[in-house]
């Protein structure tokens, strides 16, 4: 699974990042690198079958504590 | 950024499909039981003043999108902070809709397929649509909307022999309170989410069209939702609130003779089209917001990464379908309240004040 993820991300890097680098759009390049690395980490974690904490539950706690239910 | 233009008809189609989006899948007003149709009407009526505010904001700033408006109204820093909140909201909403569709397919259609595959296939279509621009989303929804309505109409006609009109009685047996609650959740769940559409409505052609677009979309979608809710109640009775996907279950009861049966797949077509449009618009809003906040030249360059991120997020967001249902009915209305009502009203008041000031300055300069 991890190999699949890596292959997909390499192809995204070739298709997306290199044109941005060549056009010297540094802001786009930076934002894309950050987002790409983050999503790569999450994809790798999903492919390992790790449990990733979801923000839905803290929001639920917060709202139930605010409303006092 | 290059200028994109969408016609009023396309914008109305986007609004209608956006509102129908996940509402048709999950149904609304489940807590009002067989008064859910009154809850839907109440939601429609509650949303009229909110929609007046939204369309007024768009008409004060013609040709500006949501994030530019926030920047103009609140200044650079606070504007950026609120823009970040809205990016999060659009992203989260897109992930929720994607998850609704994924749970629907995984529960009823393809139980053996991993949900990730379903989410990925839906998400990639949306990524491509957003990468091609809002014009493409507009044209696609204008093309699909006759099919959607024809489909709904045919299913209604076929369902006619099965309708039991006495299921709607007793009306208001549990009092008015659950109806008002259902109306509030109907307001927040499909109707007021259209604030996100403001990020796409910078592409509208004329200044006046925002009122037309918002209200035609609201009434088209609202009346469709009311009719669908009524049909579900006529077919399922009080138990309508117990199903995860009431429309699908209701339609699966249809049987004409021995040969027109199991036509619920026809309804899944409507779900798929509406969910695709809704997720595309949310993804578009998130990408455009990121583009504005970080000062990018074109929002399209971040689409693939944000789209993939949205797919993973929708995959991890809930543990089970029960969580999803609880969240959608109990938590979501309160969670979305600031995004849908409080901040828009503040933006509107600030925009009116700002407009008056600029008119005064212009008058004194003359």
Short mmCIF file of C-alpha atoms in Angstrom, two decimals, chain A residues 5 8-9 12 15-17 20 25 27-29 31-33 35-40 42-43 46 51-57 59-61 63-64 67 69, chain B residues 88 92 116 131 290 293-306 308-309 312-313 315-320 323 326-327 330-332 334-336:
data_model
loop_
_atom_site.label_atom_id
_atom_site.label_comp_id
_atom_site.label_asym_id
_atom_site.label_seq_id
_atom_site.Cartn_x
_atom_site.Cartn_y
_atom_site.Cartn_z
CA UNK A 5 0.90 5.95 -2.14
CA UNK A 8 0.86 8.42 -6.70
CA UNK A 9 2.62 11.22 -4.83
CA UNK A 12 1.66 14.36 -8.47
CA UNK A 15 2.78 16.76 -12.73
CA UNK A 16 2.19 19.61 -10.29
CA UNK A 17 5.31 20.79 -8.51
CA UNK A 20 5.41 25.56 -10.60
CA UNK A 25 5.84 30.76 -8.64
CA UNK A 27 4.32 31.11 -3.12
CA UNK A 28 2.34 28.46 -4.97
CA UNK A 29 5.26 26.09 -4.70
CA UNK A 31 1.87 26.21 -0.18
CA UNK A 32 1.69 23.13 -2.38
CA UNK A 33 4.74 21.55 -0.76
CA UNK A 35 -0.14 20.72 1.78
CA UNK A 36 1.39 17.85 -0.20
CA UNK A 37 3.66 16.77 2.66
CA UNK A 38 0.79 16.92 5.15
CA UNK A 39 -1.49 14.87 2.95
CA UNK A 40 1.37 12.43 2.21
CA UNK A 42 -1.90 11.24 6.42
CA UNK A 43 -2.03 8.95 3.38
CA UNK A 46 -4.03 5.50 6.52
CA UNK A 51 -5.94 5.46 13.86
CA UNK A 52 -5.91 9.19 13.23
CA UNK A 53 -7.75 11.36 15.77
CA UNK A 54 -10.73 13.03 14.20
CA UNK A 55 -11.61 16.66 15.01
CA UNK A 56 -15.32 15.76 15.03
CA UNK A 57 -15.15 14.52 18.63
CA UNK A 59 -15.98 19.79 18.47
CA UNK A 60 -18.76 17.59 19.82
CA UNK A 61 -17.34 17.86 23.35
CA UNK A 63 -20.56 22.14 21.79
CA UNK A 64 -22.15 19.81 24.33
CA UNK A 67 -24.97 23.98 25.49
CA UNK A 69 -26.62 18.84 27.37
CA UNK B 88 -11.98 25.44 7.38
CA UNK B 92 -15.15 20.48 6.59
CA UNK B 116 -11.97 4.81 0.73
CA UNK B 131 -9.41 22.38 -11.74
CA UNK B 290 -6.34 29.48 0.28
CA UNK B 293 -5.19 34.28 1.96
CA UNK B 294 -1.73 33.22 0.77
CA UNK B 295 -1.77 35.60 -2.19
CA UNK B 296 -1.50 32.97 -4.89
CA UNK B 297 -1.88 33.89 -8.55
CA UNK B 298 -4.28 31.06 -9.31
CA UNK B 299 -6.28 28.91 -6.94
CA UNK B 300 -6.11 25.98 -9.34
CA UNK B 301 -2.57 25.02 -8.42
CA UNK B 302 -3.60 23.88 -4.91
CA UNK B 303 -6.68 21.96 -6.04
CA UNK B 304 -5.17 18.48 -6.18
CA UNK B 305 -3.57 18.71 -2.76
CA UNK B 306 -6.60 20.23 -1.05
CA UNK B 308 -6.73 14.74 -1.62
CA UNK B 309 -6.63 16.21 1.86
CA UNK B 312 -8.50 11.67 3.69
CA UNK B 313 -10.31 13.96 6.09
CA UNK B 315 -12.29 9.09 5.57
CA UNK B 316 -11.08 9.67 9.13
CA UNK B 317 -13.79 12.03 10.35
CA UNK B 318 -16.25 9.51 11.83
CA UNK B 319 -15.89 6.04 13.23
CA UNK B 320 -19.34 4.83 12.24
CA UNK B 323 -21.63 9.00 14.76
CA UNK B 326 -25.69 12.07 15.58
CA UNK B 327 -23.27 14.74 14.42
CA UNK B 330 -27.43 17.15 17.02
CA UNK B 331 -24.09 18.94 16.72
CA UNK B 332 -23.94 20.40 13.25
CA UNK B 334 -24.98 24.61 16.60
CA UNK B 335 -21.51 24.22 15.14
CA UNK B 336 -22.54 25.92 11.89
#
